[in-house]
GROMACS .gro file of C-alpha atoms in nm:
model
  217
    1MET     CA    1  13.251   7.252  11.460
    2LYS     CA    2  13.383   7.592  11.410
    3GLN     CA    3  13.368   7.803  11.736
    4GLN     CA    4  13.073   8.065  11.737
    5ILE     CA    5  13.158   8.427  11.755
    6GLN     CA    6  13.036   8.549  12.080
    7VAL     CA    7  12.844   8.863  12.069
    8HIS     CA    8  12.714   9.121  12.334
    9ILE     CA    9  12.462   9.393  12.269
   10ALA     CA   10  12.444   9.726  12.431
   11ASP     CA   11  12.123   9.945  12.324
   12ASP     CA   12  11.851  10.091  12.547
   13HIS     CA   13  11.572   9.985  12.334
   14LYS     CA   14  11.474   9.605  12.397
   15ILE     CA   15  11.279   9.586  12.070
   16LEU     CA   16  11.560   9.677  11.883
   17ILE     CA   17  11.781   9.429  12.075
   18GLU     CA   18  11.515   9.163  11.978
   19GLY     CA   19  11.545   9.238  11.622
   20ILE     CA   20  11.913   9.235  11.622
   21VAL     CA   21  11.917   8.890  11.796
   22ALA     CA   22  11.664   8.775  11.531
   23LEU     CA   23  11.888   8.897  11.260
   24LEU     CA   24  12.219   8.724  11.406
   25ASN     CA   25  12.037   8.397  11.486
   26THR     CA   26  12.006   8.324  11.119
   27ASP     CA   27  12.376   8.289  11.096
   28ASP     CA   28  12.522   7.948  11.273
   29GLU     CA   29  12.850   8.114  11.312
   30ILE     CA   30  12.740   8.390  11.569
   31ASN     CA   31  12.577   8.368  11.889
   32VAL     CA   32  12.439   8.646  12.127
   33GLU     CA   33  12.567   8.574  12.470
   34GLY     CA   34  12.380   8.877  12.633
   35TYR     CA   35  12.292   9.242  12.641
   36SER     CA   36  12.312   9.555  12.832
   37LEU     CA   37  12.060   9.835  12.840
   38THR     CA   38  12.282  10.127  12.951
   39GLY     CA   39  12.631  10.234  12.928
   40ARG     CA   40  12.691  10.175  13.319
   41GLN     CA   41  12.566   9.824  13.278
   42ILE     CA   42  12.814   9.767  12.988
   43ILE     CA   43  13.101   9.895  13.203
   44GLU     CA   44  13.007   9.678  13.507
   45TRP     CA   45  12.961   9.384  13.249
   46SER     CA   46  13.316   9.456  13.097
   47LYS     CA   47  13.487   9.427  13.455
   48ASN     CA   48  13.428   9.045  13.463
   49ASN     CA   49  13.330   8.962  13.108
   50SER     CA   50  13.413   9.022  12.742
   51ALA     CA   51  13.267   8.919  12.417
   52ASP     CA   52  13.445   8.854  12.056
   53VAL     CA   53  13.244   9.164  11.942
   54LEU     CA   54  13.036   9.410  12.123
   55ILE     CA   55  12.749   9.592  11.932
   56LEU     CA   56  12.723   9.933  12.120
   57ASP     CA   57  12.485  10.214  12.089
   58ILE     CA   58  12.564  10.586  12.110
   59ASN     CA   59  12.279  10.720  12.275
   60MET     CA   60  12.205  10.539  12.597
   61PRO     CA   61  12.121  10.646  12.944
   62GLU     CA   62  12.358  10.703  13.225
   63MET     CA   63  12.658  10.673  12.989
   64ASP     CA   64  12.671  10.706  12.630
   65GLY     CA   65  12.869  10.510  12.371
   66ILE     CA   66  13.139  10.764  12.366
   67ASP     CA   67  13.174  10.748  12.746
   68VAL     CA   68  13.212  10.364  12.719
   69LEU     CA   69  13.482  10.368  12.481
   70LYS     CA   70  13.649  10.632  12.689
   71THR     CA   71  13.631  10.420  12.960
   72PHE     CA   72  13.763  10.126  12.810
   73LYS     CA   73  14.046  10.324  12.662
   74ALA     CA   74  14.126  10.461  13.008
   75ARG     CA   75  14.110  10.129  13.184
   76ASN     CA   76  14.284   9.938  12.888
   77VAL     CA   77  13.986   9.714  12.813
   78ASP     CA   78  14.060   9.514  12.494
   79GLN     CA   79  13.726   9.484  12.352
   80LYS     CA   80  13.640   9.486  11.975
   81THR     CA   81  13.345   9.705  11.933
   82ILE     CA   82  13.113   9.790  11.637
   83ILE     CA   83  12.916  10.122  11.678
   84LEU     CA   84  12.549  10.074  11.560
   85SER     CA   85  12.388  10.416  11.549
   86SER     CA   86  12.137  10.630  11.359
   87LEU     CA   87  12.377  10.924  11.378
   88GLN     CA   88  12.619  10.933  11.082
   89ASP     CA   89  12.804  11.270  11.134
   90PRO     CA   90  13.152  11.174  10.985
   91LYS     CA   91  13.306  11.383  11.271
   92LEU     CA   92  13.162  11.146  11.528
   93VAL     CA   93  13.258  10.857  11.342
   94ASP     CA   94  13.614  10.991  11.322
   95GLU     CA   95  13.594  11.031  11.699
   96MET     CA   96  13.463  10.692  11.775
   97ILE     CA   97  13.737  10.530  11.563
   98LYS     CA   98  13.996  10.712  11.744
   99LEU     CA   99  13.862  10.592  12.075
  100GLY     CA  100  13.901  10.249  11.948
  101ALA     CA  101  13.591  10.144  11.766
  102ASN     CA  102  13.669   9.880  11.513
  103GLY     CA  103  13.327   9.942  11.310
  104PHE     CA  104  13.056  10.159  11.244
  105ILE     CA  105  12.707  10.079  11.100
  106GLU     CA  106  12.404  10.296  11.074
  107LYS     CA  107  12.108  10.141  11.220
  108SER     CA  108  11.887  10.169  10.894
  109ALA     CA  109  12.149   9.932  10.725
  110ALA     CA  110  12.213   9.680  11.010
  111SER     CA  111  12.037   9.394  10.828
  112GLU     CA  112  12.268   9.439  10.528
  113HIS     CA  113  12.568   9.510  10.698
  114LEU     CA  114  12.581   9.373  11.058
  115ILE     CA  115  12.652   9.005  11.006
  116LYS     CA  116  12.955   9.075  10.763
  117GLY     CA  117  13.067   9.356  11.006
  118ILE     CA  118  13.077   9.125  11.290
  119LYS     CA  119  13.281   8.874  11.116
  120THR     CA  120  13.500   9.127  10.952
  121VAL     CA  121  13.579   9.287  11.297
  122HIS     CA  122  13.633   8.943  11.466
  123ASN     CA  123  13.881   8.895  11.200
  124ASN     CA  124  14.084   9.196  11.313
  125GLN     CA  125  13.978   9.416  11.031
  126GLN     CA  126  13.781   9.734  11.028
  127TYR     CA  127  13.445   9.753  10.911
  128ILE     CA  128  13.248  10.084  10.795
  129SER     CA  129  12.902  10.059  10.625
  130ASP     CA  130  12.872  10.205  10.277
  131ASN     CA  131  12.694  10.524  10.370
  132VAL     CA  132  12.922  10.613  10.664
  133LYS     CA  133  13.207  10.537  10.463
  134GLU     CA  134  13.113  10.807  10.203
  135ASN     CA  135  13.055  11.070  10.457
  136LEU     CA  136  13.419  10.999  10.601
  137PHE     CA  137  13.565  11.017  10.246
  138GLU     CA  138  13.415  11.373  10.197
  139MET     CA  139  13.557  11.479  10.546
  140TYR     CA  140  13.895  11.324  10.530
  141PHE     CA  141  13.967  11.495  10.183
  142SER     CA  142  13.794  11.820  10.224
  143ASN     CA  143  14.111  11.999  10.355
  144THR     CA  144  14.394  11.780  10.243
  145GLN     CA  145  14.664  11.867  10.021
  146LYS     CA  146  14.650  12.076   9.693
  147ALA     CA  147  14.650  11.894   9.375
  148SER     CA  148  14.997  11.961   9.278
  149GLU     CA  149  15.117  11.812   9.646
  150LYS     CA  150  14.918  11.511   9.582
  151GLU     CA  151  15.081  11.452   9.250
  152GLU     CA  152  15.434  11.497   9.403
  153LEU     CA  153  15.321  11.242   9.684
  154GLU     CA  154  15.213  10.969   9.448
  155GLU     CA  155  15.552  11.010   9.253
  156GLU     CA  156  15.701  10.924   9.590
  157LEU     CA  157  15.479  10.609   9.645
  158THR     CA  158  15.679  10.284   9.557
  159ASP     CA  159  15.528  10.013   9.363
  160LYS     CA  160  15.449   9.788   9.660
  161GLU     CA  161  15.278  10.091   9.825
  162ILE     CA  162  15.049  10.148   9.501
  163GLU     CA  163  14.982   9.774   9.507
  164LEU     CA  164  14.890   9.765   9.875
  165LEU     CA  165  14.644  10.083   9.804
  166LYS     CA  166  14.479   9.898   9.539
  167LEU     CA  167  14.424   9.595   9.763
  168VAL     CA  168  14.291   9.784  10.025
  169ALA     CA  169  14.058   9.983   9.806
  170GLN     CA  170  13.924   9.661   9.696
  171GLU     CA  171  13.836   9.579  10.058
  172LYS     CA  172  14.080   9.278  10.095
  173ASP     CA  173  14.163   9.175  10.439
  174THR     CA  174  14.522   9.148  10.580
  175ILE     CA  175  14.545   8.797  10.508
  176GLN     CA  176  14.432   8.829  10.162
  177ILE     CA  177  14.652   9.111  10.084
  178ALA     CA  178  14.975   8.920  10.212
  179GLU     CA  179  14.883   8.625   9.986
  180ALA     CA  180  14.836   8.851   9.698
  181MET     CA  181  15.162   9.028   9.753
  182ASN     CA  182  15.362   8.689   9.877
  183VAL     CA  183  15.486   8.858  10.184
  184SER     CA  184  15.395   8.799  10.570
  185ILE     CA  185  15.120   8.936  10.764
  186ARG     CA  186  15.349   9.138  10.958
  187THR     CA  187  15.514   9.289  10.670
  188ILE     CA  188  15.179   9.402  10.527
  189GLU     CA  189  15.105   9.554  10.882
  190HIS     CA  190  15.447   9.733  10.862
  191TYR     CA  191  15.366   9.869  10.516
  192ARG     CA  192  15.005   9.996  10.606
  193SER     CA  193  15.136  10.175  10.927
  194ARG     CA  194  15.429  10.328  10.707
  195LEU     CA  195  15.174  10.432  10.438
  196ILE     CA  196  14.923  10.600  10.686
  197LYS     CA  197  15.197  10.821  10.789
  198LYS     CA  198  15.332  10.881  10.444
  199ILE     CA  199  14.996  11.009  10.299
  200ASN     CA  200  14.866  11.157  10.622
  201VAL     CA  201  14.544  10.977  10.677
  202LYS     CA  202  14.433  10.846  10.995
  203ASN     CA  203  14.365  10.471  10.935
  204ALA     CA  204  14.295  10.191  10.679
  205VAL     CA  205  13.972  10.358  10.581
  206GLY     CA  206  14.169  10.689  10.501
  207LEU     CA  207  14.396  10.444  10.271
  208ALA     CA  208  14.101  10.329  10.078
  209MET     CA  209  13.944  10.655  10.035
  210TYR     CA  210  14.294  10.808   9.911
  211ALA     CA  211  14.311  10.520   9.672
  212VAL     CA  212  13.959  10.597   9.536
  213LYS     CA  213  13.996  10.954   9.529
  214ASN     CA  214  14.319  10.949   9.337
  215ASN     CA  215  14.210  10.670   9.110
  216ILE     CA  216  14.450  10.413   9.252
  217LEU     CA  217  14.239  10.109   9.162
   0.00000   0.00000   0.00000
């Protein structure tokens, strides 16, 4: 039997936690191993425990989700985390990603995205739900290069880089991209890191947004 993905939930509303547990219990591959009601409880829990994926709210008493991620980063806590929040400010989302969040899902879309998001993040990929992704798209490219500079940059992209952008825009994961391009996973990770620097975006989400914006599909 396939080993279950262990999930811990951090939210200050027990009713919401119960709803999330009920949703996740519909999938045999996921097990909710526990929950925390405050940011401080999460920090205490993380000292001796970990989960495959942590579902973290932003607005919590004692310590909010941002402070939790800052503490994780300061203490080198390696914990895959999905932010589940009613807040969708792209600047906030961007900050959470910089602090180490692996995913961001708005609460109103939890039933549609949460199970897929957990499995995606557990598979070492980033997951951003659709509305949040659109808001990030607008922010990432509101102050980018002029059109002429973009054209020059596109001329500098290699065939491999263009192929990688197309696959990222299709939401393929690292394993699928490696298989499609017939190279190793490590090579794909190298290509992606180099391309992120080359086109001046922040992460894989930025690559996807760049591909869509420039019709590299």
